XYZ file of C-alpha atoms in Angstrom:
612
model
C 42.700 -60.460 97.571
C 40.113 -58.312 95.811
C 41.274 -54.735 95.252
C 39.208 -51.604 94.753
C 41.281 -48.590 93.683
C 40.189 -45.510 91.861
C 41.520 -45.039 88.378
C 43.301 -41.809 89.294
C 45.023 -43.432 92.294
C 46.097 -46.336 90.161
C 47.561 -44.250 87.376
C 49.515 -42.140 89.817
C 51.467 -45.158 90.997
C 51.417 -47.215 87.815
C 53.691 -47.646 84.848
C 53.849 -44.845 82.327
C 51.154 -46.357 80.119
C 48.559 -45.941 82.836
C 46.690 -49.165 82.120
C 46.221 -52.542 83.760
C 47.128 -55.903 82.280
C 45.267 -59.015 83.418
C 41.851 -58.150 84.753
C 41.849 -60.830 87.403
C 43.258 -58.470 90.005
C 39.857 -56.936 90.617
C 37.400 -59.774 90.705
C 36.151 -62.482 92.981
C 32.966 -64.496 92.886
C 31.240 -66.357 95.681
C 34.179 -65.611 97.978
C 36.752 -67.374 95.779
C 39.773 -65.160 95.046
C 41.272 -64.897 91.598
C 44.749 -66.483 91.848
C 47.598 -64.246 92.946
C 49.553 -64.926 89.760
C 46.747 -63.186 87.833
C 47.032 -60.225 90.178
C 50.722 -59.967 89.269
C 49.773 -59.728 85.590
C 51.789 -62.757 84.485
C 48.915 -65.037 83.484
C 47.597 -65.580 79.985
C 44.189 -67.215 79.818
C 44.048 -70.249 77.574
C 40.349 -69.721 76.934
C 38.637 -66.394 77.639
C 34.874 -66.434 77.114
C 33.129 -63.086 76.541
C 29.587 -63.367 77.857
C 28.031 -65.277 80.745
C 24.803 -66.501 79.173
C 23.977 -70.092 78.338
C 26.462 -70.343 75.467
C 29.297 -68.721 77.410
C 28.863 -70.816 80.514
C 28.404 -74.058 78.550
C 31.583 -73.215 76.623
C 33.391 -72.549 79.898
C 32.326 -75.909 81.305
C 33.508 -77.716 78.177
C 36.869 -75.935 78.130
C 37.377 -76.449 81.862
C 37.194 -80.221 81.424
C 40.848 -79.748 80.417
C 42.267 -79.290 83.903
C 45.573 -77.914 82.628
C 43.891 -74.919 80.956
C 43.128 -71.584 82.583
C 39.557 -70.563 81.749
C 37.753 -67.298 82.493
C 34.374 -65.739 81.720
C 34.258 -61.970 81.170
C 30.844 -60.341 81.509
C 29.579 -56.783 81.725
C 26.783 -58.021 83.989
C 26.793 -60.636 86.689
C 26.251 -64.186 85.412
C 22.672 -64.476 86.649
C 21.474 -61.532 84.522
C 21.971 -62.802 80.976
C 19.270 -63.210 78.335
C 19.425 -66.988 78.783
C 18.199 -66.659 82.352
C 15.085 -64.946 80.965
C 14.206 -67.866 78.681
C 10.781 -69.297 79.427
C 9.777 -71.882 76.823
C 12.235 -74.759 77.184
C 14.888 -76.562 75.161
C 14.165 -78.812 72.195
C 15.710 -82.193 71.656
C 14.730 -85.637 70.447
C 14.702 -87.898 73.501
C 11.756 -90.259 72.961
C 10.528 -89.451 76.463
C 7.162 -87.741 75.868
C 6.692 -88.617 72.191
C 8.334 -91.890 71.097
C 7.530 -91.098 67.463
C 9.831 -88.078 67.346
C 13.030 -88.353 65.300
C 16.134 -86.423 64.266
C 14.701 -86.171 60.755
C 11.480 -84.612 62.039
C 13.309 -82.083 64.215
C 15.626 -81.208 61.323
C 12.770 -80.766 58.860
C 10.725 -78.626 61.269
C 13.775 -76.418 61.887
C 14.642 -76.036 58.196
C 11.047 -75.384 57.162
C 10.617 -72.988 60.083
C 13.753 -71.139 58.950
C 12.177 -70.723 55.490
C 14.983 -72.827 53.972
C 17.763 -70.350 54.789
C 19.246 -72.829 57.294
C 22.493 -74.602 56.468
C 21.163 -78.125 56.512
C 24.404 -79.874 57.448
C 24.615 -77.660 60.533
C 20.987 -78.403 61.409
C 21.640 -82.138 61.193
C 24.644 -81.754 63.513
C 22.484 -79.698 65.881
C 19.489 -82.043 66.174
C 21.706 -85.093 66.719
C 23.191 -83.417 69.807
C 20.270 -81.436 71.228
C 18.679 -84.373 73.044
C 22.042 -85.375 74.533
C 22.365 -81.905 76.026
C 18.936 -82.210 77.646
C 20.142 -85.391 79.342
C 23.404 -83.666 80.354
C 21.417 -80.885 81.989
C 19.241 -83.482 83.717
C 22.392 -85.128 85.070
C 23.616 -81.745 86.342
C 20.413 -81.434 88.345
C 18.296 -79.210 86.143
C 14.781 -79.190 87.721
C 12.711 -80.182 84.689
C 8.947 -80.548 84.999
C 8.324 -84.273 85.378
C 5.841 -86.823 84.146
C 4.182 -89.368 86.417
C 6.894 -91.910 85.554
C 9.637 -89.545 86.725
C 10.980 -88.636 83.265
C 11.076 -84.989 82.254
C 8.025 -83.768 80.351
C 8.257 -82.197 76.889
C 5.746 -79.887 75.226
C 5.114 -78.915 71.612
C 6.158 -75.429 70.555
C 5.150 -73.470 67.449
C 6.197 -74.978 64.116
C 7.065 -78.362 65.613
C 5.428 -81.661 64.693
C 6.179 -83.304 68.047
C 6.424 -82.474 71.743
C 10.180 -82.053 72.177
C 10.692 -79.005 74.444
C 11.853 -80.028 77.927
C 11.220 -77.240 80.440
C 11.140 -76.048 84.024
C 7.775 -74.312 84.442
C 8.258 -71.178 82.295
C 11.728 -70.462 83.752
C 13.855 -72.609 81.471
C 16.897 -70.353 81.391
C 18.312 -70.866 84.917
C 20.805 -73.721 85.251
C 24.514 -73.855 84.471
C 26.130 -71.176 86.645
C 26.517 -73.297 89.761
C 28.338 -75.921 87.707
C 30.877 -73.298 86.582
C 31.612 -72.354 90.189
C 32.598 -75.950 90.886
C 35.073 -76.136 87.988
C 37.675 -73.464 88.906
C 36.429 -71.009 86.279
C 37.255 -67.340 86.915
C 34.375 -64.898 86.538
C 35.420 -61.350 85.619
C 32.137 -59.551 86.144
C 30.897 -55.993 85.664
C 33.561 -55.545 83.037
C 32.637 -54.278 79.585
C 34.544 -55.498 76.543
C 35.714 -52.606 74.369
C 37.839 -54.270 71.706
C 39.539 -57.471 70.596
C 43.249 -56.684 70.518
C 45.246 -58.017 67.563
C 49.049 -57.984 67.292
C 51.567 -58.458 64.477
C 52.324 -56.420 61.355
C 49.151 -57.663 59.678
C 47.103 -57.509 62.887
C 46.442 -61.226 62.549
C 47.697 -62.494 65.923
C 45.276 -62.558 68.833
C 46.597 -60.586 71.792
C 43.514 -60.611 74.000
C 40.675 -58.332 75.025
C 40.518 -54.684 76.084
C 37.803 -54.020 78.643
C 36.614 -51.473 81.176
C 36.255 -52.421 84.821
C 33.037 -50.616 85.700
C 33.800 -50.715 89.432
C 36.991 -48.681 89.156
C 36.995 -47.159 85.680
C 40.294 -48.875 84.857
C 40.913 -49.817 81.240
C 42.385 -53.302 81.322
C 44.110 -55.637 78.877
C 43.517 -59.371 79.276
C 45.924 -61.643 77.372
C 44.374 -64.807 75.933
C 45.393 -67.596 73.576
C 41.793 -67.979 72.435
C 38.558 -66.124 72.982
C 34.979 -67.246 72.553
C 32.545 -64.449 71.681
C 29.224 -65.322 73.343
C 27.754 -61.885 74.016
C 24.175 -62.513 72.906
C 21.978 -60.626 70.496
C 21.263 -57.047 69.487
C 17.567 -56.536 70.170
C 18.151 -53.174 71.841
C 18.466 -51.704 68.358
C 14.664 -51.582 68.797
C 15.064 -50.449 72.439
C 11.476 -49.971 73.741
C 9.952 -52.710 71.565
C 12.143 -55.649 72.521
C 12.080 -58.492 75.007
C 15.877 -58.416 75.268
C 17.734 -57.223 78.375
C 19.420 -53.822 78.283
C 22.743 -55.596 77.785
C 21.797 -56.905 74.311
C 23.653 -54.220 72.386
C 25.665 -56.270 69.889
C 29.032 -55.663 71.571
C 30.602 -58.955 70.517
C 29.365 -58.734 66.952
C 30.870 -55.285 66.479
C 34.157 -56.345 68.077
C 34.259 -59.344 65.755
C 33.446 -57.266 62.674
C 36.243 -54.890 63.585
C 38.827 -57.691 63.340
C 37.519 -59.129 60.071
C 34.725 -61.554 60.978
C 31.659 -60.967 58.796
C 28.197 -60.266 60.188
C 26.063 -63.000 58.629
C 22.365 -62.436 57.780
C 21.972 -59.252 59.875
C 18.591 -58.498 58.306
C 17.074 -61.630 59.865
C 15.608 -60.218 63.079
C 12.812 -62.140 64.766
C 9.789 -60.311 66.110
C 8.111 -62.448 68.735
C 4.326 -62.307 68.449
C 3.530 -61.887 72.124
C 5.281 -59.081 73.940
C 3.299 -57.063 76.438
C 1.879 -54.127 74.480
C 2.799 -51.723 77.255
C 6.574 -52.349 77.192
C 7.597 -55.267 74.948
C 8.345 -57.702 77.801
C 7.996 -61.259 76.522
C 5.106 -63.580 77.276
C 6.507 -66.967 76.342
C 5.396 -69.066 73.390
C 4.693 -71.687 76.025
C 1.546 -69.623 76.677
C 0.153 -70.675 73.320
C 1.593 -74.166 73.705
C -0.517 -74.498 76.859
C -3.665 -73.217 75.110
C -3.763 -69.405 75.199
C -5.712 -67.919 72.265
C -5.182 -64.809 70.137
C -8.300 -62.620 69.925
C -8.860 -59.304 68.111
C -11.115 -56.462 69.256
C -14.120 -58.107 67.578
C -13.675 -61.261 69.654
C -12.419 -63.229 66.637
C -9.787 -65.972 66.951
C -8.111 -64.559 63.871
C -5.270 -67.051 63.275
C -7.780 -69.139 61.335
C -7.235 -66.692 58.439
C -3.437 -66.929 58.467
C -2.519 -70.490 59.505
C -5.651 -72.659 59.588
C -3.786 -75.848 60.472
C -1.386 -74.643 63.184
C -3.444 -71.638 64.346
C -1.660 -69.984 67.321
C 1.178 -72.499 67.020
C 2.287 -71.399 63.572
C 5.857 -70.098 63.350
C 6.706 -66.839 65.044
C 7.114 -64.815 61.868
C 3.671 -65.844 60.610
C 1.953 -65.109 63.925
C 3.767 -61.773 64.329
C 2.726 -60.663 60.837
C -0.854 -61.752 61.516
C -1.008 -59.662 64.702
C 0.597 -56.660 62.980
C -1.901 -56.973 60.129
C -4.871 -57.113 62.511
C -3.657 -53.949 64.232
C -2.895 -52.201 60.944
C -6.336 -52.992 59.546
C -8.149 -51.589 62.559
C -8.963 -54.775 64.459
C -6.455 -54.119 67.234
C -6.910 -52.392 70.558
C -5.254 -49.039 71.263
C -3.111 -46.808 69.064
C 0.506 -46.243 68.069
C 3.449 -48.252 69.333
C 1.439 -49.764 72.216
C -1.530 -51.017 70.144
C -2.174 -54.758 70.345
C -4.547 -57.719 70.398
C -5.590 -59.973 73.252
C -3.843 -63.113 74.462
C -6.572 -65.025 76.288
C -5.627 -67.581 78.972
C -9.066 -67.877 80.556
C -9.827 -71.297 79.047
C -6.702 -72.765 80.706
C -7.341 -74.117 84.220
C -5.846 -71.677 86.754
C -3.935 -74.455 88.511
C -2.140 -75.296 85.256
C -1.287 -71.622 84.720
C 0.285 -71.477 88.181
C 2.099 -74.781 87.626
C 3.480 -74.149 84.135
C 3.125 -70.411 83.392
C 3.891 -68.793 86.710
C 6.363 -66.272 85.298
C 3.976 -65.274 82.499
C 1.255 -64.684 85.090
C 3.623 -62.656 87.249
C 4.882 -60.479 84.372
C 1.321 -59.777 83.188
C 0.264 -58.748 86.676
C 3.364 -56.654 87.435
C 3.636 -54.754 84.145
C 0.087 -54.739 82.719
C -1.970 -55.091 85.894
C -3.791 -58.121 84.456
C -4.616 -61.375 86.238
C -4.490 -63.756 83.275
C -6.562 -66.381 85.084
C -9.487 -63.942 84.934
C -9.045 -61.738 81.839
C -7.023 -61.489 78.607
C -3.882 -59.376 78.385
C -2.939 -56.961 75.597
C 0.084 -58.044 73.512
C 1.822 -57.048 70.279
C 4.993 -58.110 68.426
C 8.331 -57.342 70.046
C 11.889 -57.694 68.758
C 13.055 -60.919 70.321
C 15.901 -62.756 68.614
C 18.781 -62.341 66.203
C 19.026 -65.114 63.633
C 22.012 -63.237 62.234
C 25.373 -62.976 63.950
C 29.089 -63.481 63.538
C 29.818 -66.095 60.899
C 30.774 -69.432 62.451
C 33.161 -70.759 59.825
C 33.143 -74.363 61.094
C 30.230 -75.639 63.175
C 32.257 -78.694 64.225
C 34.584 -76.465 66.265
C 32.836 -73.096 66.671
C 35.762 -71.287 65.048
C 35.488 -68.107 62.997
C 37.681 -67.203 60.035
C 40.096 -65.406 62.402
C 42.472 -67.903 64.087
C 41.988 -68.188 67.831
C 38.546 -66.557 67.842
C 35.448 -68.700 68.364
C 31.785 -67.824 68.707
C 28.588 -69.349 70.059
C 25.034 -68.467 71.003
C 22.836 -65.670 69.739
C 25.749 -63.459 68.675
C 26.802 -66.200 66.231
C 25.264 -67.412 62.981
C 25.829 -71.109 62.365
C 23.169 -71.040 60.619
C 20.649 -73.386 62.179
C 17.816 -70.878 62.482
C 17.837 -69.524 58.941
C 15.308 -66.755 58.457
C 13.162 -67.630 61.488
C 13.990 -69.465 64.699
C 11.532 -71.981 66.099
C 10.536 -71.722 69.738
C 12.797 -73.609 72.203
C 15.546 -74.132 69.610
C 17.615 -71.286 71.080
C 18.435 -72.807 74.455
C 19.271 -76.051 72.704
C 21.510 -74.162 70.281
C 23.455 -72.370 73.019
C 24.076 -75.677 74.766
C 25.103 -77.585 71.633
C 27.347 -74.940 70.107
C 28.566 -73.558 73.423
C 29.831 -77.058 74.139
C 31.305 -77.285 70.624
C 33.065 -73.900 70.859
C 34.447 -74.720 74.308
C 35.929 -77.950 72.994
C 37.263 -76.220 69.870
C 38.907 -73.351 71.730
C 40.465 -75.719 74.257
C 41.957 -77.854 71.488
C 43.402 -74.746 69.814
C 44.835 -73.455 73.097
C 46.584 -76.755 73.779
C 48.111 -76.812 70.289
C 49.332 -73.193 70.135
C 51.506 -70.784 72.047
C 50.362 -67.270 72.911
C 51.029 -65.132 69.818
C 50.065 -61.697 71.085
C 52.081 -59.193 73.074
C 51.715 -57.230 76.278
C 52.913 -54.159 74.379
C 49.938 -54.389 72.026
C 47.506 -54.739 74.920
C 49.074 -51.715 76.602
C 48.893 -49.649 73.404
C 45.242 -50.502 72.783
C 44.318 -49.898 76.410
C 45.970 -46.473 76.296
C 43.944 -45.635 73.182
C 40.698 -46.336 75.054
C 41.952 -44.478 78.103
C 42.474 -41.399 75.949
C 39.037 -41.898 74.384
C 37.407 -42.033 77.804
C 39.037 -38.759 78.829
C 38.086 -36.990 75.598
C 34.511 -38.265 75.408
C 33.545 -37.703 79.025
C 35.028 -34.199 79.169
C 33.170 -32.824 76.128
C 31.069 -29.717 76.790
C 27.418 -29.806 75.830
C 27.716 -26.946 73.284
C 24.549 -27.990 71.473
C 25.746 -31.539 70.838
C 23.070 -34.190 71.096
C 23.001 -36.566 74.048
C 23.261 -40.344 73.962
C 19.544 -40.838 74.854
C 18.439 -38.362 72.173
C 20.391 -40.147 69.444
C 19.265 -43.550 70.722
C 15.585 -42.524 70.724
C 15.811 -41.430 67.097
C 17.591 -44.676 66.188
C 14.747 -46.680 67.722
C 12.055 -44.777 65.829
C 13.944 -45.340 62.589
C 14.381 -49.064 63.230
C 10.860 -49.807 64.472
C 8.919 -47.878 61.860
C 11.207 -48.396 58.845
C 12.929 -51.749 59.482
C 10.423 -53.567 61.682
C 7.895 -56.350 61.066
C 7.050 -54.973 57.605
C 9.623 -53.348 55.325
C 9.860 -51.751 51.888
C 12.558 -50.219 49.715
C 11.818 -46.497 50.221
C 11.549 -46.867 54.001
C 14.784 -48.843 54.193
C 16.647 -46.300 52.056
C 15.339 -43.521 54.300
C 16.432 -45.518 57.352
C 19.970 -45.844 56.005
C 20.209 -42.070 55.542
C 18.764 -41.342 58.974
C 21.224 -43.735 60.605
C 24.125 -42.082 58.760
C 23.080 -38.716 60.219
C 22.899 -40.254 63.678
C 26.344 -41.811 63.232
C 27.729 -38.335 62.449
C 25.994 -36.853 65.497
C 27.376 -39.676 67.647
C 30.967 -38.649 66.857
C 30.523 -35.505 68.949
C 27.705 -36.470 71.270
C 27.538 -35.273 74.855
C 28.020 -37.853 77.640
C 28.115 -35.562 80.646
C 29.732 -37.738 83.307
C 33.466 -37.539 84.054
C 33.476 -39.955 86.990
C 35.359 -43.246 86.910
C 33.389 -45.472 89.239
C 30.367 -47.091 87.569
C 30.252 -44.559 84.767
C 27.164 -46.013 83.120
C 26.847 -42.907 80.923
C 30.113 -43.846 79.194
C 29.029 -47.493 79.058
C 25.829 -46.455 77.254
C 27.883 -44.281 74.913
C 29.952 -47.325 73.886
C 26.813 -49.438 73.526
C 25.115 -46.821 71.359
C 28.081 -46.836 68.987
C 27.721 -50.603 68.704
C 23.963 -50.387 68.147
C 24.343 -47.807 65.368
C 26.745 -50.122 63.521
C 24.416 -53.088 64.080
C 21.381 -51.087 62.908
C 23.094 -49.935 59.730
C 24.074 -53.531 58.963
C 20.464 -54.686 59.487
C 19.166 -51.993 57.148
C 21.822 -52.514 54.490
C 21.210 -56.264 54.510
C 17.459 -55.689 54.256
C 17.883 -53.302 51.317
C 19.947 -55.858 49.428
C 17.596 -58.810 50.096
C 14.842 -58.103 47.586
C 12.475 -60.852 48.677
C 10.341 -61.878 51.638
C 11.646 -64.832 53.633
C 10.898 -65.762 57.227
C 11.172 -62.757 59.513
C 12.293 -60.488 56.654
C 9.064 -59.221 55.048
C 9.235 -56.709 52.206
C 5.914 -55.486 50.886
C 7.526 -54.450 47.603
C 8.926 -57.988 47.158
C 6.278 -60.181 48.808
C 7.466 -63.535 47.429
C 10.394 -65.714 48.412
C 13.002 -65.784 45.635
C 15.085 -68.967 45.840
C 16.709 -68.353 42.485
C 18.412 -65.144 43.613
C 18.376 -65.223 47.413
C 18.873 -68.790 48.620
C 22.102 -67.446 50.060
C 23.505 -65.828 53.164
C 24.367 -62.157 53.480
C 27.914 -61.469 54.741
C 28.584 -57.892 55.853
C 32.148 -56.668 56.416
C 33.102 -53.326 58.003
C 36.269 -51.987 56.361
C 37.648 -48.448 56.615
C 34.321 -47.212 57.920
C 32.354 -48.664 55.007
C 30.171 -51.737 54.611
C 31.101 -54.392 52.069
C 28.875 -57.295 51.058
C 29.554 -60.852 50.028
C 27.125 -63.732 49.617
C 27.434 -67.393 50.500
C 25.252 -70.237 49.225
C 22.950 -72.003 51.656
C 23.965 -75.623 52.233
C 21.210 -77.976 51.053
C 21.568 -81.681 51.836
C 18.261 -83.529 51.442
C 15.464 -81.049 52.149
C 14.701 -79.213 48.907
C 13.068 -75.806 49.389
C 9.284 -75.868 49.182
C 6.505 -73.402 49.767
C 6.018 -73.028 53.494
C 2.450 -73.613 54.692
C 1.026 -74.093 58.173
């Protein structure tokens, strides 16, 4: 049965440690109870997935094909509120359905060129060979793709692609896999925030499980697991008010991975989507431009002719974002400050096609900007959208990291198939391909290994967080800064000094400002001592993660003295293949950042100047 007990009540009658082992005692989904043996605390999950987005749920489905394995998904949200469910554009894959001339080679080349040659080409080849298969798998599961007259799903061309290869459902491509998970005996541990990956052994090299906070009760819980898959999504909230990401995109999994020795790969590669609503950063999908929406400045000029005369509005996202930022900077935008923008004009698209294929875009424009896009253009500007960087995936054939038993997939990972700039509709395909891969890899590891952690270690680590909760939430104000105050300053630093355009002096200043904020964070005021749904403490934890993520972005950007893809430095405007055709690896050790570099894998696509 599902139990709801306050933290204080629980501790009064609990063991001396005052923590809970095995989170399953608190959670049900869709009326299905977590098994009683989990309630007793004597179950170790074979595969524990952290994150319920597309990658996490696809990994869960793959792992659950092994009926003898116990699989669970831990999420701080509910599964229908992930970033994947917000995806609008579609999923790329070579299928031969809409364009019979498409090929794996073409998809690979478009992806590698779009990534400004920072992609690992062997990984890209693996990816494109499987992307189309995943589209068909989703079709078999009942995904409601838009259809052609012959009954096959329709595919459209996204920016930077040579062929129409993005299968889609209107502009709501992200909804799909959850119902399949419910049918495969997968436990969902929802509204439960991961705090730490627990490692046992003298060298802290044996996976014990995950420490998390049950938001519904305030209990700190330890969940034993043979393997975990980190699939927690990106870190766009480092830019807070200028991002299309959900509020949950705070880099939790990346920080937890860094803290156990997994490097943060290419953190400086942050994608700024060209078309976020100027008023709040909410995304208007690239499918808008794929369907014919035009970019217009205040003078009525279709300005992409100056920046990408061949592809125009369907150039890659980094090129279009820089073009829009340049138009605004040079006085051809509309408005001032952080909400200045240019127009995205849909009025040449037939209204019936807008309602058929861009219904969500129309709804968002009307709800947040008060604009009916069938009648007038809407004001947009670049918004932080995607993290090309993430936890290093050491082997893309299995999804494993360099720490045994820990796997990763989705936006929190770096394979790297996106390089320095992701192409539209490659992300949903990536989460499906590598979520599947990581699920298979973790399942194989779980079947071949015994649990190597210990309940004692989980109890010890849980007690540490319990003590932290008590100390942090009981702090007096005493002039200490609040979480929102520190977060607001972090956002200003990141947007204005590490945004679309960067330079050395600004980045150095950003690093210093972030260091000050990190010091202020150590004593910041939270102001809520309650245990049930203490979102103030949750935001405190998330802010700590975002500060670490932000510092890694800035440090990586300082070190990369070139311009490549989404990373644009005005003091180093050229791409430098001789010195920087390599990946940044950032380690966090003893409170300090350490860098290593790793060569990009080149198979058959030699780096060339990128033109559109």
